[in-house]
mmCIF file of C-alpha atoms in Angstrom:
data_model
loop_
_atom_site.group_PDB
_atom_site.id
_atom_site.type_symbol
_atom_site.label_atom_id
_atom_site.label_comp_id
_atom_site.label_asym_id
_atom_site.label_seq_id
_atom_site.Cartn_x
_atom_site.Cartn_y
_atom_site.Cartn_z
ATOM 1 C CA UNK A 17 -17.901 -77.739 -16.431
ATOM 2 C CA UNK A 18 -21.253 -76.425 -16.132
ATOM 3 C CA UNK A 19 -24.195 -78.345 -14.811
ATOM 4 C CA UNK A 20 -27.757 -77.696 -16.243
ATOM 5 C CA UNK A 21 -28.746 -75.550 -13.037
ATOM 6 C CA UNK A 22 -25.501 -73.278 -13.763
ATOM 7 C CA UNK A 23 -26.811 -73.131 -17.392
ATOM 8 C CA UNK A 24 -30.315 -72.285 -16.278
ATOM 9 C CA UNK A 25 -28.949 -69.630 -13.860
ATOM 10 C CA UNK A 26 -26.680 -68.080 -16.531
ATOM 11 C CA UNK A 27 -29.898 -67.656 -18.915
ATOM 12 C CA UNK A 28 -31.921 -65.982 -16.162
ATOM 13 C CA UNK A 29 -28.921 -63.723 -15.429
ATOM 14 C CA UNK A 30 -28.578 -62.946 -19.105
ATOM 15 C CA UNK A 31 -32.154 -61.867 -19.148
ATOM 16 C CA UNK A 32 -32.030 -59.727 -16.448
ATOM 17 C CA UNK A 33 -28.778 -59.366 -14.000
ATOM 18 C CA UNK A 34 -30.784 -57.252 -11.553
ATOM 19 C CA UNK A 35 -32.980 -59.959 -10.329
ATOM 20 C CA UNK A 36 -32.598 -60.547 -6.700
ATOM 21 C CA UNK A 37 -31.158 -63.713 -5.452
ATOM 22 C CA UNK A 38 -34.305 -64.685 -3.815
ATOM 23 C CA UNK A 39 -36.197 -64.397 -7.210
ATOM 24 C CA UNK A 40 -33.541 -66.558 -8.948
ATOM 25 C CA UNK A 41 -33.725 -69.140 -6.230
ATOM 26 C CA UNK A 42 -37.616 -69.091 -6.544
ATOM 27 C CA UNK A 43 -37.385 -69.810 -10.395
ATOM 28 C CA UNK A 44 -34.344 -72.473 -9.973
ATOM 29 C CA UNK A 45 -36.010 -74.241 -7.109
ATOM 30 C CA UNK A 46 -33.094 -73.792 -5.011
ATOM 31 C CA UNK A 47 -32.175 -72.096 -1.749
ATOM 32 C CA UNK A 48 -30.851 -68.331 -1.674
ATOM 33 C CA UNK A 49 -27.578 -69.780 -0.240
ATOM 34 C CA UNK A 50 -27.232 -72.282 -3.046
ATOM 35 C CA UNK A 51 -27.720 -69.647 -5.731
ATOM 36 C CA UNK A 52 -25.725 -67.079 -3.991
ATOM 37 C CA UNK A 53 -22.698 -69.522 -4.061
ATOM 38 C CA UNK A 54 -23.238 -70.619 -7.611
ATOM 39 C CA UNK A 55 -22.985 -66.977 -8.787
ATOM 40 C CA UNK A 56 -19.718 -66.382 -6.645
ATOM 41 C CA UNK A 57 -18.427 -69.568 -8.104
ATOM 42 C CA UNK A 58 -19.390 -68.421 -11.740
ATOM 43 C CA UNK A 59 -17.719 -64.968 -11.046
ATOM 44 C CA UNK A 60 -14.460 -66.291 -9.482
ATOM 45 C CA UNK A 61 -13.834 -68.834 -12.669
ATOM 46 C CA UNK A 62 -14.568 -65.871 -14.934
ATOM 47 C CA UNK A 63 -17.616 -67.472 -16.436
ATOM 48 C CA UNK A 64 -19.552 -64.316 -15.477
ATOM 49 C CA UNK A 65 -16.743 -61.694 -16.509
ATOM 50 C CA UNK A 66 -18.967 -58.569 -15.763
ATOM 51 C CA UNK A 67 -22.272 -57.108 -15.350
ATOM 52 C CA UNK A 68 -23.339 -54.354 -17.820
ATOM 53 C CA UNK A 69 -26.226 -52.012 -18.667
ATOM 54 C CA UNK A 70 -27.307 -52.163 -22.208
ATOM 55 C CA UNK A 71 -28.194 -48.817 -23.777
ATOM 56 C CA UNK A 72 -30.622 -47.959 -26.469
ATOM 57 C CA UNK A 73 -28.617 -46.582 -29.300
ATOM 58 C CA UNK A 74 -31.398 -44.312 -30.456
ATOM 59 C CA UNK A 75 -31.692 -42.756 -27.013
ATOM 60 C CA UNK A 76 -28.128 -41.621 -27.020
ATOM 61 C CA UNK A 77 -28.044 -40.481 -30.309
ATOM 62 C CA UNK A 78 -25.668 -43.291 -31.767
ATOM 63 C CA UNK A 79 -27.841 -45.336 -33.938
ATOM 64 C CA UNK A 80 -25.823 -45.292 -37.417
ATOM 65 C CA UNK A 81 -24.088 -48.566 -37.467
ATOM 66 C CA UNK A 82 -21.363 -49.583 -39.858
ATOM 67 C CA UNK A 83 -19.293 -52.699 -40.354
ATOM 68 C CA UNK A 84 -15.963 -51.612 -41.793
ATOM 69 C CA UNK A 85 -13.759 -54.313 -43.490
ATOM 70 C CA UNK A 86 -10.069 -53.280 -43.326
ATOM 71 C CA UNK A 87 -6.869 -54.580 -44.993
ATOM 72 C CA UNK A 88 -3.492 -53.948 -43.539
ATOM 73 C CA UNK A 89 -0.572 -53.163 -45.615
ATOM 74 C CA UNK A 90 1.779 -55.528 -43.979
ATOM 75 C CA UNK A 91 0.800 -58.483 -42.122
ATOM 76 C CA UNK A 92 3.729 -58.454 -39.726
ATOM 77 C CA UNK A 93 3.352 -59.233 -36.203
ATOM 78 C CA UNK A 94 4.261 -55.941 -35.065
ATOM 79 C CA UNK A 95 2.017 -54.351 -37.497
ATOM 80 C CA UNK A 96 -1.010 -56.474 -36.514
ATOM 81 C CA UNK A 97 -0.149 -55.874 -32.765
ATOM 82 C CA UNK A 98 0.149 -52.039 -33.225
ATOM 83 C CA UNK A 99 -3.184 -51.951 -35.193
ATOM 84 C CA UNK A 100 -4.856 -54.073 -32.632
ATOM 85 C CA UNK A 101 -3.748 -51.605 -29.715
ATOM 86 C CA UNK A 102 -4.641 -48.592 -31.619
ATOM 87 C CA UNK A 103 -8.087 -49.673 -32.692
ATOM 88 C CA UNK A 104 -9.074 -50.590 -29.242
ATOM 89 C CA UNK A 105 -8.460 -47.023 -27.870
ATOM 90 C CA UNK A 106 -11.161 -45.704 -30.513
ATOM 91 C CA UNK A 107 -14.469 -45.451 -28.556
ATOM 92 C CA UNK A 108 -16.605 -45.645 -31.738
ATOM 93 C CA UNK A 109 -15.348 -49.036 -32.573
ATOM 94 C CA UNK A 110 -17.775 -51.197 -30.519
ATOM 95 C CA UNK A 111 -16.149 -54.747 -31.790
ATOM 96 C CA UNK A 112 -13.325 -55.731 -33.778
ATOM 97 C CA UNK A 113 -12.530 -58.855 -35.050
ATOM 98 C CA UNK A 114 -9.472 -60.479 -36.733
ATOM 99 C CA UNK A 115 -10.813 -62.331 -39.468
ATOM 100 C CA UNK A 116 -9.693 -64.668 -42.618
ATOM 101 C CA UNK A 117 -10.438 -63.839 -46.072
ATOM 102 C CA UNK A 118 -10.370 -61.081 -48.210
ATOM 103 C CA UNK A 119 -10.033 -58.789 -45.327
ATOM 104 C CA UNK A 120 -7.951 -58.888 -42.210
ATOM 105 C CA UNK A 121 -10.298 -57.149 -39.884
ATOM 106 C CA UNK A 122 -14.076 -56.377 -39.319
ATOM 107 C CA UNK A 123 -14.912 -53.477 -37.124
ATOM 108 C CA UNK A 124 -18.488 -52.768 -35.792
ATOM 109 C CA UNK A 125 -18.732 -48.886 -35.413
ATOM 110 C CA UNK A 126 -21.409 -46.653 -33.900
ATOM 111 C CA UNK A 127 -21.852 -43.087 -34.674
ATOM 112 C CA UNK A 128 -24.640 -40.447 -34.906
ATOM 113 C CA UNK A 129 -25.064 -40.260 -38.773
ATOM 114 C CA UNK A 130 -23.064 -40.482 -42.058
ATOM 115 C CA UNK A 131 -21.280 -37.263 -41.492
ATOM 116 C CA UNK A 132 -19.881 -38.421 -38.079
ATOM 117 C CA UNK A 133 -18.861 -41.678 -39.671
ATOM 118 C CA UNK A 134 -16.923 -39.786 -42.520
ATOM 119 C CA UNK A 135 -15.377 -37.679 -39.879
ATOM 120 C CA UNK A 136 -14.329 -40.884 -37.991
ATOM 121 C CA UNK A 137 -13.224 -42.465 -41.057
ATOM 122 C CA UNK A 138 -11.160 -39.577 -42.142
ATOM 123 C CA UNK A 139 -9.612 -38.395 -38.917
ATOM 124 C CA UNK A 140 -9.407 -41.272 -36.855
ATOM 125 C CA UNK A 141 -9.519 -44.735 -38.374
ATOM 126 C CA UNK A 142 -7.449 -43.898 -41.536
ATOM 127 C CA UNK A 143 -4.926 -42.046 -39.257
ATOM 128 C CA UNK A 144 -4.004 -45.620 -37.627
ATOM 129 C CA UNK A 145 -0.549 -47.047 -38.857
ATOM 130 C CA UNK A 146 -0.399 -49.872 -41.279
ATOM 131 C CA UNK A 147 -3.954 -49.462 -42.795
ATOM 132 C CA UNK A 148 -4.130 -50.566 -46.457
ATOM 133 C CA UNK A 149 -7.688 -50.202 -47.472
ATOM 134 C CA UNK A 150 -11.135 -49.994 -46.095
ATOM 135 C CA UNK A 151 -14.701 -50.995 -47.221
ATOM 136 C CA UNK A 152 -17.863 -49.803 -45.147
ATOM 137 C CA UNK A 153 -21.105 -51.557 -45.192
ATOM 138 C CA UNK A 154 -24.080 -49.533 -43.687
ATOM 139 C CA UNK A 155 -26.513 -51.525 -41.690
ATOM 140 C CA UNK A 156 -30.112 -50.705 -42.664
ATOM 141 C CA UNK A 157 -32.042 -52.600 -39.965
ATOM 142 C CA UNK A 158 -30.925 -54.742 -37.048
ATOM 143 C CA UNK A 159 -32.986 -58.277 -37.858
ATOM 144 C CA UNK A 160 -31.508 -59.704 -34.704
ATOM 145 C CA UNK A 161 -29.287 -58.345 -32.097
ATOM 146 C CA UNK A 162 -28.580 -60.264 -28.999
ATOM 147 C CA UNK A 163 -26.099 -60.428 -25.902
ATOM 148 C CA UNK A 164 -27.201 -63.641 -24.825
ATOM 149 C CA UNK A 165 -25.368 -66.657 -25.578
ATOM 150 C CA UNK A 166 -27.691 -69.689 -25.823
ATOM 151 C CA UNK A 167 -26.606 -72.514 -23.302
ATOM 152 C CA UNK A 168 -29.292 -75.077 -23.640
ATOM 153 C CA UNK A 169 -29.167 -76.273 -27.238
#
């Protein structure tokens, strides 16, 4: 169970994980040792699962974002597991969600442009086994995008 200090520490780390422990300790009014121990505990119990660098999509020429709704041909356990295993191997797929409703999966895909998406769709995605149909939604603008989980609401 997370206490208020853990939540505040996590919020600070989500804003900038490169902050020094000394800086975090100052902001939390704790000792450096106490902050260090809390971080290690959060890592051990997998509350903090990894540290990453967030990259500007425009600077690496991958700013064309697509949400692809996908239906499978058959809803057998084997077909679902096979699709999940195969789709995780596609580097263009940033996120994949198994969902309820009209579609079985929603994929968040990042590529250079429309021709790159067409190539991805034709050569990679539809080549996966068990796909029945797809519907693509092209992102016009990102109104809100965050990696931070709100902890104090």
